[in-house]
Coordinates of C-alpha atoms and ligand atoms in Angstrom, one line a residue:
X558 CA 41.1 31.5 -65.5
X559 CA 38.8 31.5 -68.1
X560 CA 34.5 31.0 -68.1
X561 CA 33.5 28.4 -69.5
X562 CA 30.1 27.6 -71.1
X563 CA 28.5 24.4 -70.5
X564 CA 30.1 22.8 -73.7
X565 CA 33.3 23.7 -72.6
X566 CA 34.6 26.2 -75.0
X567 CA 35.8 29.5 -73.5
X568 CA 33.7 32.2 -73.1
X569 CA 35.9 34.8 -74.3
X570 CA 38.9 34.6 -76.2
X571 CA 42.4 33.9 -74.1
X572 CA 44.2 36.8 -75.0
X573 CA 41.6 39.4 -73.4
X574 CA 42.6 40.5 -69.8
X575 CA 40.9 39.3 -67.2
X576 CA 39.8 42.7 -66.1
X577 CA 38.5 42.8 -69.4
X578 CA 36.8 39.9 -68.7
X579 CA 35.3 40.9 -65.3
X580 CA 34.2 44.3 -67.3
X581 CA 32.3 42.0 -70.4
X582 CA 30.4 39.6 -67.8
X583 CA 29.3 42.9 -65.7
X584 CA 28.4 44.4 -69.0
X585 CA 26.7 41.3 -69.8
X586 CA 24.3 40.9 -66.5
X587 CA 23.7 44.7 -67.1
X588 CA 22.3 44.1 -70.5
X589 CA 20.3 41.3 -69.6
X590 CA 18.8 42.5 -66.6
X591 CA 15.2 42.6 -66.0
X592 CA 16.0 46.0 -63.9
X593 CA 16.4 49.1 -65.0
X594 CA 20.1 50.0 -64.3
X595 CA 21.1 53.9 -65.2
X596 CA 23.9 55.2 -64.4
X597 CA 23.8 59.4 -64.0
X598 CA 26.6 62.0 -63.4
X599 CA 26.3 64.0 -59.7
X600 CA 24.6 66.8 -62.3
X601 CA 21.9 64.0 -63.3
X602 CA 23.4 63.5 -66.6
X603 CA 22.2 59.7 -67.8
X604 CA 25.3 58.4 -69.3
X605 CA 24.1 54.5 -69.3
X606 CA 21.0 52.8 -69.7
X607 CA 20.6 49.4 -70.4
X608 CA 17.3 47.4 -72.3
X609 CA 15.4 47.2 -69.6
X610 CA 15.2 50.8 -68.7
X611 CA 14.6 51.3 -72.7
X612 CA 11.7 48.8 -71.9
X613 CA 10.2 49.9 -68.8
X614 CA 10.5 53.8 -69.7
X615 CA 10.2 53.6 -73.5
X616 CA 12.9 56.1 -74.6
X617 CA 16.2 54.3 -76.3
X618 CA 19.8 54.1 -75.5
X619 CA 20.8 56.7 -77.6
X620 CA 17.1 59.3 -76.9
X621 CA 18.2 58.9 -73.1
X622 CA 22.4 59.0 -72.9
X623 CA 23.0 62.4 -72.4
X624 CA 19.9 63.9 -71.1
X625 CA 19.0 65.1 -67.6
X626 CA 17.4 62.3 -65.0
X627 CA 14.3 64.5 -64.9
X628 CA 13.4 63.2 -68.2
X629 CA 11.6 60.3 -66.1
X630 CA 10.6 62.1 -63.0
X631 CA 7.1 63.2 -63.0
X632 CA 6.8 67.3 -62.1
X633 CA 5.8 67.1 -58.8
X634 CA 8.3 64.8 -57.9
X635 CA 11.4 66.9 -59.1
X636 CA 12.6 67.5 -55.2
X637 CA 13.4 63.7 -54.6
X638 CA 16.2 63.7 -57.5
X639 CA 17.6 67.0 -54.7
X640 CA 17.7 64.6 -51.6
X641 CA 18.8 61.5 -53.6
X642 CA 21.6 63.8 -54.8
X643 CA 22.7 64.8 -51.4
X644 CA 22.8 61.1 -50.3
X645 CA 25.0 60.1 -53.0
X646 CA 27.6 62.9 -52.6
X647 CA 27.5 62.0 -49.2
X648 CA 28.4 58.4 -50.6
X649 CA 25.5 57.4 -48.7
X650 CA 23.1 54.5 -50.6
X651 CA 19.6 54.8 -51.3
X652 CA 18.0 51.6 -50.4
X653 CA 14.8 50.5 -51.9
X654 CA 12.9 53.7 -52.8
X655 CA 9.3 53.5 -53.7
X656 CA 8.5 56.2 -55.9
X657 CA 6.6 57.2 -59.0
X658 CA 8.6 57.4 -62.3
X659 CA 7.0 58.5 -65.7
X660 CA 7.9 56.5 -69.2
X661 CA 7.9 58.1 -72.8
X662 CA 4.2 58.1 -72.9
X663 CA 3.7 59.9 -69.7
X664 CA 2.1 56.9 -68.4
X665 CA 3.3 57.3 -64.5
X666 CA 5.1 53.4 -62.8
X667 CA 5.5 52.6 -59.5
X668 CA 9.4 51.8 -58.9
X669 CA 11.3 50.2 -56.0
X670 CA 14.9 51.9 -56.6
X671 CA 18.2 51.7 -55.1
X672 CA 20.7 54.2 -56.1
X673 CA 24.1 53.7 -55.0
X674 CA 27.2 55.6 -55.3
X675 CA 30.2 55.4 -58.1
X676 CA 33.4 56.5 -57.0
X677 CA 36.7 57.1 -59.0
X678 CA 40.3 55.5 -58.6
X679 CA 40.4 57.6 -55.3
X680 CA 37.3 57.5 -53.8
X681 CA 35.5 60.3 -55.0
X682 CA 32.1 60.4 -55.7
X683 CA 31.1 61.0 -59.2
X684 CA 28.2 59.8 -59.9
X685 CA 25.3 57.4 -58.8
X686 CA 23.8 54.2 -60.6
X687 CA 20.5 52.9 -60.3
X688 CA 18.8 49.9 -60.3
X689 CA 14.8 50.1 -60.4
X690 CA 11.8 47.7 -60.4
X691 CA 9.0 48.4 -61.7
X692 CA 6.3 47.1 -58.6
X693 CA 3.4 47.9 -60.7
X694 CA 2.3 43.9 -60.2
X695 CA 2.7 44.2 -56.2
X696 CA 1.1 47.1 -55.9
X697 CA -2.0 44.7 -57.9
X698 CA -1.2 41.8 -55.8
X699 CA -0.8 44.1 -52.5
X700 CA -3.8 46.2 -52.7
X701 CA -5.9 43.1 -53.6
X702 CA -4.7 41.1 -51.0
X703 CA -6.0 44.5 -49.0
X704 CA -9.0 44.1 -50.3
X705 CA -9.4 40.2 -49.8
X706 CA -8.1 41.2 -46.5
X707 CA -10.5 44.2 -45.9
X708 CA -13.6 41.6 -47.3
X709 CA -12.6 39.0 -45.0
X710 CA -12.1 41.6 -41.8
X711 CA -15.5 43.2 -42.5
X712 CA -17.6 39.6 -43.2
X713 CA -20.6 38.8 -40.6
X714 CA -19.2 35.3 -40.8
X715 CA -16.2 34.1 -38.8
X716 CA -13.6 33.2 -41.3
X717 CA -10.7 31.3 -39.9
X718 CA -7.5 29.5 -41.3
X719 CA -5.1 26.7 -40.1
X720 CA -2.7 24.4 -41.1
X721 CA -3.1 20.5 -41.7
X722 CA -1.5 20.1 -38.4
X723 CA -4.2 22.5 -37.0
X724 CA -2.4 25.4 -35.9
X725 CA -4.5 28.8 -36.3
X726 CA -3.2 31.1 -38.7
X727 CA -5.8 33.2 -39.4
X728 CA -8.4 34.9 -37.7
X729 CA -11.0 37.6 -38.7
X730 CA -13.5 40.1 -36.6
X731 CA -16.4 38.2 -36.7
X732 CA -14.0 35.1 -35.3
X733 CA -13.1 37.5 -32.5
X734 CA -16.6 38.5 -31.8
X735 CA -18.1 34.9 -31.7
X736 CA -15.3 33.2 -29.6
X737 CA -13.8 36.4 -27.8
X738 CA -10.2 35.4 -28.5
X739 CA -8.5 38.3 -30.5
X740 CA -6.0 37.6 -33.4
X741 CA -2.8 38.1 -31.5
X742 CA -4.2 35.9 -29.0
X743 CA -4.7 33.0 -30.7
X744 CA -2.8 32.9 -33.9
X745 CA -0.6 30.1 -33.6
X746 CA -2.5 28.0 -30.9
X747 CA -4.1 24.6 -31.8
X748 CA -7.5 24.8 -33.1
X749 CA -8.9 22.5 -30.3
X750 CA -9.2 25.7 -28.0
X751 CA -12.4 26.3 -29.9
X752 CA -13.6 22.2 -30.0
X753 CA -15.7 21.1 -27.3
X754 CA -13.6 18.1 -25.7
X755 CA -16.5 15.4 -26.4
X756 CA -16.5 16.8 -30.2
X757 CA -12.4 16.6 -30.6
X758 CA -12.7 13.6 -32.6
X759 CA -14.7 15.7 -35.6
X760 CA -11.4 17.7 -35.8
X761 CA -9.4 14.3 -37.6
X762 CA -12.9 13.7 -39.5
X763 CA -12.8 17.2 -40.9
X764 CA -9.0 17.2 -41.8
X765 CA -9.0 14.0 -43.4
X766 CA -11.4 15.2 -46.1
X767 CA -9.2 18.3 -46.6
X768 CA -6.3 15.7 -46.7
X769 CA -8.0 14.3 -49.2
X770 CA -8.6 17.5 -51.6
X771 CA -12.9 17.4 -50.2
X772 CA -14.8 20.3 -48.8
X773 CA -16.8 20.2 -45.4
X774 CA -20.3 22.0 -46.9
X775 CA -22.7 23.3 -43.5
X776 CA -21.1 20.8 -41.2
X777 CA -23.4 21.7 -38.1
X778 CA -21.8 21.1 -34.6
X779 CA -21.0 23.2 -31.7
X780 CA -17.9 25.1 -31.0
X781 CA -16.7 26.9 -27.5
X782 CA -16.2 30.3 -26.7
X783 CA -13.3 31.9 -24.6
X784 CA -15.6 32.0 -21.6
X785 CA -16.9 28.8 -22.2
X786 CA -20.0 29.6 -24.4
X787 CA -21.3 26.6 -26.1
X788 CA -22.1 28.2 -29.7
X789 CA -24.2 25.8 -32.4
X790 CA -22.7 26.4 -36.1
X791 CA -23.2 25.3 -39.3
X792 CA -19.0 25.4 -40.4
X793 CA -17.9 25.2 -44.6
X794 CA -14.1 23.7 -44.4
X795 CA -12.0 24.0 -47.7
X796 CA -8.9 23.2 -48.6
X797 CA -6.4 25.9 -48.7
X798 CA -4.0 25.5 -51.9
X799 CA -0.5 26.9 -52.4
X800 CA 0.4 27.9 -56.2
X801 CA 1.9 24.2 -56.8
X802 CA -1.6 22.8 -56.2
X803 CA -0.2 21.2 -52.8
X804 CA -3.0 21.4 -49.9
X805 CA -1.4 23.4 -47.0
X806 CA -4.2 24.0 -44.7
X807 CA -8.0 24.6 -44.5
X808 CA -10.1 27.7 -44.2
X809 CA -13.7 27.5 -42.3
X810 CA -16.4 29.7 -42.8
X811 CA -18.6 29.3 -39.4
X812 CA -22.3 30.5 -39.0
X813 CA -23.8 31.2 -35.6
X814 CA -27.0 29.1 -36.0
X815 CA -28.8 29.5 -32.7
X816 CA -31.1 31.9 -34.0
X817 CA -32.2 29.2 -36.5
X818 CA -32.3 26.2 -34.0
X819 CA -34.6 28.8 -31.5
X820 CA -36.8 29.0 -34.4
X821 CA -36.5 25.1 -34.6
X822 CA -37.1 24.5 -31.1
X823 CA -39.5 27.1 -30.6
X824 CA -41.8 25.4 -33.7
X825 CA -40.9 21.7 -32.1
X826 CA -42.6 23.3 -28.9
X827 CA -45.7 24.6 -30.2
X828 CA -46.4 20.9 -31.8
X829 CA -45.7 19.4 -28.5
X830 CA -48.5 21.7 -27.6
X831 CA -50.7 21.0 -29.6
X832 CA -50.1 17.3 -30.3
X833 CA -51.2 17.3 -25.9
X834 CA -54.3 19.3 -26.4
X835 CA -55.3 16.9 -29.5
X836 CA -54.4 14.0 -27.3
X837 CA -56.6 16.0 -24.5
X838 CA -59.6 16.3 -26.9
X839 CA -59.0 12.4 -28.2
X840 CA -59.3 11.4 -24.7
X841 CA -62.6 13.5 -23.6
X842 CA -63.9 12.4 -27.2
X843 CA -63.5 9.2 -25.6
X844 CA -64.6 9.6 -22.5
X845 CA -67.8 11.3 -23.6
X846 CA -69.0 9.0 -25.9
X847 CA -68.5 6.2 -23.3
X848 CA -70.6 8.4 -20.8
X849 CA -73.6 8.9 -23.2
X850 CA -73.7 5.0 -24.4
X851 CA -74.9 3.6 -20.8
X852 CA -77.7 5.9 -21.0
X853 CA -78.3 5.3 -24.4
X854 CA -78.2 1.7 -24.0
X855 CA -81.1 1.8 -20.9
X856 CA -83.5 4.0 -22.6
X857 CA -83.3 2.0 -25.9
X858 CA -84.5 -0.9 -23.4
X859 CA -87.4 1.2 -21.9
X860 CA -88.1 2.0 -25.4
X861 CA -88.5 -1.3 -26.5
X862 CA -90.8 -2.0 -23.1
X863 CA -93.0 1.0 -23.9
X864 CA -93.6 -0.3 -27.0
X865 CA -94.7 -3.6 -26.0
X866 CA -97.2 -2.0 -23.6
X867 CA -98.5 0.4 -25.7
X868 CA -101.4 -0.6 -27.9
X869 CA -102.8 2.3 -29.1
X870 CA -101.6 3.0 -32.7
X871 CA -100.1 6.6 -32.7
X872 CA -98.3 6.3 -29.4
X873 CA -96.8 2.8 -30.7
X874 CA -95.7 4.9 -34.5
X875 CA -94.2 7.7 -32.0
X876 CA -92.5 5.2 -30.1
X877 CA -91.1 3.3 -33.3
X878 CA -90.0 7.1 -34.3
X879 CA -88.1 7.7 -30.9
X880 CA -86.3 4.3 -31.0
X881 CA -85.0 5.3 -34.6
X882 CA -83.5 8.5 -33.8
X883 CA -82.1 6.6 -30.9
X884 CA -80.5 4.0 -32.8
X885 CA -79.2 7.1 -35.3
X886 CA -77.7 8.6 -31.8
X887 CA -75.9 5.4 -30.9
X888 CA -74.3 4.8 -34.2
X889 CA -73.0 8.3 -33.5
X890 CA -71.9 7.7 -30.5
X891 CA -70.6 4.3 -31.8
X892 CA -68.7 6.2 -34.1
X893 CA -67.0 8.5 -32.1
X894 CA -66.4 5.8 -29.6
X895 CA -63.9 4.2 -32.3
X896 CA -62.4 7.2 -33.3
X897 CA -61.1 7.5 -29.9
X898 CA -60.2 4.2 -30.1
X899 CA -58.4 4.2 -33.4
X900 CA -56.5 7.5 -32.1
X901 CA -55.7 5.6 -28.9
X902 CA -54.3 2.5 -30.3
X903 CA -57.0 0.5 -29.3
X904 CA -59.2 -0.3 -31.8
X905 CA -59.6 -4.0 -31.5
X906 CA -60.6 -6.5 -33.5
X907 CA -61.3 -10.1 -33.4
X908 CA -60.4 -12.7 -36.3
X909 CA -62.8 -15.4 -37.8
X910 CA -63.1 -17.1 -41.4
X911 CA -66.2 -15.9 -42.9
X912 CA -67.8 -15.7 -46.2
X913 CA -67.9 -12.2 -47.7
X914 CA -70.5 -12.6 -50.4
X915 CA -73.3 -13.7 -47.4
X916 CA -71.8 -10.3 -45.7
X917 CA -72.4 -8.1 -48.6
X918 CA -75.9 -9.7 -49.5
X919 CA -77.4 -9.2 -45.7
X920 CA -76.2 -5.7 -45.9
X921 CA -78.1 -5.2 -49.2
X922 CA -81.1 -6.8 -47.6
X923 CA -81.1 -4.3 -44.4
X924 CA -80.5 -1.7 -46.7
X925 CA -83.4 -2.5 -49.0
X926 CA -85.2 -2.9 -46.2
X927 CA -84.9 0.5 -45.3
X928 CA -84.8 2.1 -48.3
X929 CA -87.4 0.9 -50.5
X930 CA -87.1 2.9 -53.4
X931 CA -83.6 1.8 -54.3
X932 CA -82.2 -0.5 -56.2
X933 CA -79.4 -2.2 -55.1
X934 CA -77.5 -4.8 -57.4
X935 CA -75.0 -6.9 -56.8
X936 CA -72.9 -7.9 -59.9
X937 CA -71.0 -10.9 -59.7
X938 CA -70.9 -14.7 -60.6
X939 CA -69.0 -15.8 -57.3
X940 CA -71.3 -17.3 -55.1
X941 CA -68.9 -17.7 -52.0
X942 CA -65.2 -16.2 -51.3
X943 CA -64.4 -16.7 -47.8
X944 CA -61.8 -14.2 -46.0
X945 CA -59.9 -13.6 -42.6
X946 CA -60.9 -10.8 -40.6
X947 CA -63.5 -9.6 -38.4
X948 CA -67.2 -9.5 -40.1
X949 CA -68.5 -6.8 -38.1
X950 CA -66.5 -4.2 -39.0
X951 CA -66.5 -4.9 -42.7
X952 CA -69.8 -4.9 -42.4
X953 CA -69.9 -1.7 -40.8
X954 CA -67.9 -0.6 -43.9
X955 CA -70.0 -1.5 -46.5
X956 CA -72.7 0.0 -44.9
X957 CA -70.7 3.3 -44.9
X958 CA -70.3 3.3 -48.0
X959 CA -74.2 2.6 -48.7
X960 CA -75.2 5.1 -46.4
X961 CA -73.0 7.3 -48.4
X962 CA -74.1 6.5 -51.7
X963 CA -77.5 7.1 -50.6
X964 CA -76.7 10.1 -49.0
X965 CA -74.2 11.8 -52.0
X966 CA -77.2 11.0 -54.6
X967 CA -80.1 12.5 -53.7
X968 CA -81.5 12.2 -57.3
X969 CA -81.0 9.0 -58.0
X970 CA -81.9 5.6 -56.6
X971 CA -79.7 3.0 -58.2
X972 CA -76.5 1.4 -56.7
X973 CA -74.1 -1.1 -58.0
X974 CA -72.0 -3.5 -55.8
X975 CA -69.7 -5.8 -57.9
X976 CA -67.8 -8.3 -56.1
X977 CA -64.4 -10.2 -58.2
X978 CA -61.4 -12.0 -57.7
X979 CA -58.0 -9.8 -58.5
X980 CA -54.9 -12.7 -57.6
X981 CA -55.3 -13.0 -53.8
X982 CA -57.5 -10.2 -53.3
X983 CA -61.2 -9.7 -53.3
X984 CA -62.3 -6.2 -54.9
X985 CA -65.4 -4.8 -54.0
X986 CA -66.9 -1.6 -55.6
X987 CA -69.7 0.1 -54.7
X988 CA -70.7 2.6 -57.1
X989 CA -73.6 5.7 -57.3
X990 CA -75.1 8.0 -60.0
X991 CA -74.8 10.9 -57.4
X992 CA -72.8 14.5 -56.9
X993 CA -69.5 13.0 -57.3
X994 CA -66.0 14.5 -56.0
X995 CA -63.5 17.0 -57.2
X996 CA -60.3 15.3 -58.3
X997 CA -58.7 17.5 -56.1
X998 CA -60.9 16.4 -52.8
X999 CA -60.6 12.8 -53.5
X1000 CA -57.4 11.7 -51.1
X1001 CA -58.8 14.0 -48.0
X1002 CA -62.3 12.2 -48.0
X1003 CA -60.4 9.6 -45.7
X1004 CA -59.1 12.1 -43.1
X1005 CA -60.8 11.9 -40.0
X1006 CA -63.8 14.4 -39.6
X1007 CA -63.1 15.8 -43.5
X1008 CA -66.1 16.8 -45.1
X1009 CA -66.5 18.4 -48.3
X1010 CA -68.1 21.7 -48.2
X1011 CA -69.9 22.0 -50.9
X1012 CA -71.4 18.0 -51.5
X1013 CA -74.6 19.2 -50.5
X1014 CA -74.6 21.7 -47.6
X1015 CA -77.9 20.1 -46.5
X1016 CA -76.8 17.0 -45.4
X1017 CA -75.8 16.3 -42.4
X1018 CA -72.9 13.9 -41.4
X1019 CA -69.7 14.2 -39.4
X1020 CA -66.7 13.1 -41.7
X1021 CA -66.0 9.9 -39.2
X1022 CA -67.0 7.1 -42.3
X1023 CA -64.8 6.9 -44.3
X1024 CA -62.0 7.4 -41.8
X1025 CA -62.9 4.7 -39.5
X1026 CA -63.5 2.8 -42.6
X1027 CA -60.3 3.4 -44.3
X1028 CA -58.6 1.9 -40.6
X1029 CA -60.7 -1.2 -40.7
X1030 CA -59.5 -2.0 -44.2
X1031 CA -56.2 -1.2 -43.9
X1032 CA -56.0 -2.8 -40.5
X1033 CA -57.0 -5.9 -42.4
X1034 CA -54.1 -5.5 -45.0
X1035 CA -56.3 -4.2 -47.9
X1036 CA -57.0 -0.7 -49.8
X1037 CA -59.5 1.5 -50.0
X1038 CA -60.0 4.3 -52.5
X1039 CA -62.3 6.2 -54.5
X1040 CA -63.4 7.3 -58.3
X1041 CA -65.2 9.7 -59.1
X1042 CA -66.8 12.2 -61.9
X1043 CA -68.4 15.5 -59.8
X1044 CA -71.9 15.5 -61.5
X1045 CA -71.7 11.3 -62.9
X1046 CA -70.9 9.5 -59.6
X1047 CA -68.7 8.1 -57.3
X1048 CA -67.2 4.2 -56.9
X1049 CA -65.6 3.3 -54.0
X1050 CA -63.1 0.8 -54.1
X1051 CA -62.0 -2.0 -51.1
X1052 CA -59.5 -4.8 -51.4
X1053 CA -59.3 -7.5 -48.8
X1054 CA -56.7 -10.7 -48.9
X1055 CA -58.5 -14.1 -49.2
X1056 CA -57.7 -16.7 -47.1
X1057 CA -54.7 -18.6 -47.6
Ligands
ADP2522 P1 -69.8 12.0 -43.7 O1 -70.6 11.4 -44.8 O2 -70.4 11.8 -42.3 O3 -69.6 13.5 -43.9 P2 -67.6 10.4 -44.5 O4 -66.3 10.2 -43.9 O5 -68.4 9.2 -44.7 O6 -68.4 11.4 -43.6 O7 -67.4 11.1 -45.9 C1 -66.5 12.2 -45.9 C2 -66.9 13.1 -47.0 O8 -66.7 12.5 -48.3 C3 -68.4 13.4 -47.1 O9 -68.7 14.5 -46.2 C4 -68.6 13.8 -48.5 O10 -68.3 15.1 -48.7 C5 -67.7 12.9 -49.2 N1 -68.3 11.7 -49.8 C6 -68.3 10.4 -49.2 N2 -68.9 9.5 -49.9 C7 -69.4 10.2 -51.0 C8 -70.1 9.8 -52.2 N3 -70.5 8.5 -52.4 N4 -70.4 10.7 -53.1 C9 -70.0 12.0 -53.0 N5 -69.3 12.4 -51.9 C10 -69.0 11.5 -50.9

């Protein structure tokens, strides 16, 4: 029987022997083997060696025929050609030998070998072929698999590996130390020994995005130890991929967070603490103010009596002097009264239609009552503009903003009020030649009790103003904001929608 190649035409001509034959397609797989074959007499005399020994050692057909074996073994390994010997005499096979063997250069490979025995016609051993690999590129993969291995043993993090269908196949130190189940333990048990029962349905979540090729990045959720342990983690799921790019399985990287969420917890706690003593302050703000207006209210009234009765000229000036400082003390106590209010969720107000320009020109005329020396103008052309809202706290506003344009400018004496029409807004602006604000200070003006330092260290206020003020406008769907040049002046700014 003849081989034939693929096209049909006989591999070797008819007339050869078919022992021939079998000798030519053994001579063939020798020569085109990517192992090493030799073939050595029991006195380790190399009488064959094919192309692949010439390439993996470096010396030729025709340098190595005829030499000793030991032209490949490194010194100190001279003794194993002894035992390999006295196996083969034996007619006993050497089955995958790891050794060292040394090439031309003296460059020193790590070979698997097998050396078997060749007997003659009757049986006798005379000498030994061998086949050897060179397993330079396992040794890579193996000792960098050790090392992936030893990185992956040694991590702080739990590292853990399963299949699509969920089944555990790997499982590192830091797994055994978080969950208490050791390797041999749980290699091959579903993954849902470590999934909370209520949480199962995150394992299909999970897998379906590594079905679909996407990682799981700080995933937080809880897991459960072998005794039971709820532990909170933040868990990294990847897909693992075999070397034809199929996705096989998922590795998770899982972080013990509780530390972190104490932290959390332990920060959430200390607001709650103080968020109750502010609310505990709030309240005797509150209450304190509301105990010092009754009294404040009754001796205003005897005040007013005294006054009445009195008819000589200095006690009545005194008088008049008392009932101001009074008044001063009950706007304070006004003041804080609404703060409490505001911070309670109370601060009412009532609604009426009212003109704004008659608001803004009676608080000009109290104010130029009291302050004689200032000019205040009012700069407009709109001689009504009527709005929704309650009067008496925009008018309480505007004299906030007086008060503090008086107060901020203590060289000056000039204010300007303008008053216009911006699409269904009124804008008022109320602007001074005084200290001005730092850019920087300008948005904190508004927060309750702020106060900037260094505005004039002399006068006194408490930082309520503007806050309450900034609540009344918004309150009534407008803005409020300021402009200002430290040294030129300040404007402060108020929308307020008109009345539909
Ligand atoms: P108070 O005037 O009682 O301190 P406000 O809430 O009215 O409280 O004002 C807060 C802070 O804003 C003031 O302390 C002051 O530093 C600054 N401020 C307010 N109005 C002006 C202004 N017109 N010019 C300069 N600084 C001002």
């Amino acid at each position: 029987m003849n081989q034939n190649t693929p096209n049909g035409s006989p591999l070797l001509p008819d007339n050869v022997s078919l022992a021939e034959q079998k000798q030519a397609i053994l001579a063939s797989i020798i020569a085109t083997s990517d192992d090493a074959i030799i073939s050595k007499t029991l006195d380790g005399i190399i009488n064959s060696w094919n192309p692949a020994a010439e390439r993996m050692f470096g010396h030729t057909e025709a340098e190595a025929v005829g030499k000793h074996i030991s032209l490949i073994i490194p010194h100190d390994r001279l003794g194993e050609e002894d035992i390999i010997i006295g196996n083969i005499s034996r007619g006993r096979k050497v089955d995958h030998f790891e050794t060292v063997r040394m090439t031309k250069n003296g460059d020193m490979i790590p070979i698997s070998v097998t050396i078997s025995p060749i007997t003659d016609n009757s049986g006798r051993v005379i000498g030994a072929s061998k086949i050897a690999r060179d397993i330079s590129i396992y040794k890579r993969v193996n000792e960098k698999q050790g090392m992936l291995a030893a990185i992956v043993d040694g991590s702080d993090d739990t590292i853990v590996s399963k299949t699509l269908d969920g089944i555990i196949t790997s499982w590192n130190k830091a797994a055994e130390r978080m969950f208490g189940y050791t390797e041999q333990e749980i290699i091959g048990k579903h993954i849902s020994l470590i999934i909370p029962p209520e949480r199962i349905r995150e394992e299909a979540f999970i897998i379906g995005e590594i079905f679909n090729g996407r990682r799981v990045d700080h995933f937080q959720t809880i897991r459960q130890a072998k005794d039971g342990r709820q532990i909170p983690l933040s868990i990294t799921v990847s897909p693992i991929v075999d070397g034809n790019g199929n996705i096989i399985g998922a590795s998770k990287i899982a972080r013990d967070i509780s530390e972190h969420l104490s932290a959390q917890e332990e920060k959430a706690r200390l607001f709650e603490q103080v968020k109750a003593l502010n609310d505990k302050k709030d309240e005797f703000i509150g209450l304190a103010s509301h105990e010092l207006k009754t009294p404040l209210t009754s001796i205003n009234g005897y005040l007013q009596l005294l006054s009445s009765l009195i008819t000589d000229e200095k006690g009545k000036r005194f008088v008049d002097k008392t009932r101001q400082q009074v008044k001063k003390l009950n706007a304070l106590v006004s003041d804080l009264l609404d703060v409490s209010s505001i911070e309670a969720g109370k601060l009412r107000f009532t609604e009426e239609r009212f003109d704004i320009v008659q608001v803004i020109e009676n608080v000009i005329e109290l104010f130029a009552h009291s302050n004689n020396n200032y000019h205040i103008k009012l700069e407009t052309d709109i001689t009504e503009l009527y709005i929704n809202g309650d009067a008496h706290r925009i008018e309480q506003v505007l004299n906030n903003l007086l008060t503090n344009a008086i107060r901020y400018a203590p060289g000056s004496n000039q204010i300007i009020i303008t008053l216009g029409r911006e699409k269904n807004d009124v804008k008022i602006g109320v602007r001074d030649f005084g200290v001005g604000i730092a850019p920087e200070k300008l948005k904190q003006i508004f927060s309750r009790f702020y106060r900037v330092d260094e505005t004039n260290p002399n006068v006194s206020g408490t930082g309520i103003g503007l806050y309450l003020s900034k609540e009344v406008i918004t309150r009534h769907n407008g803005k409020i904001w300021a402009e200002s040049e430290p040294g030129v002046g300040s404007t402060f700014w108020l929308t307020l929608p008109l009345e539909k």
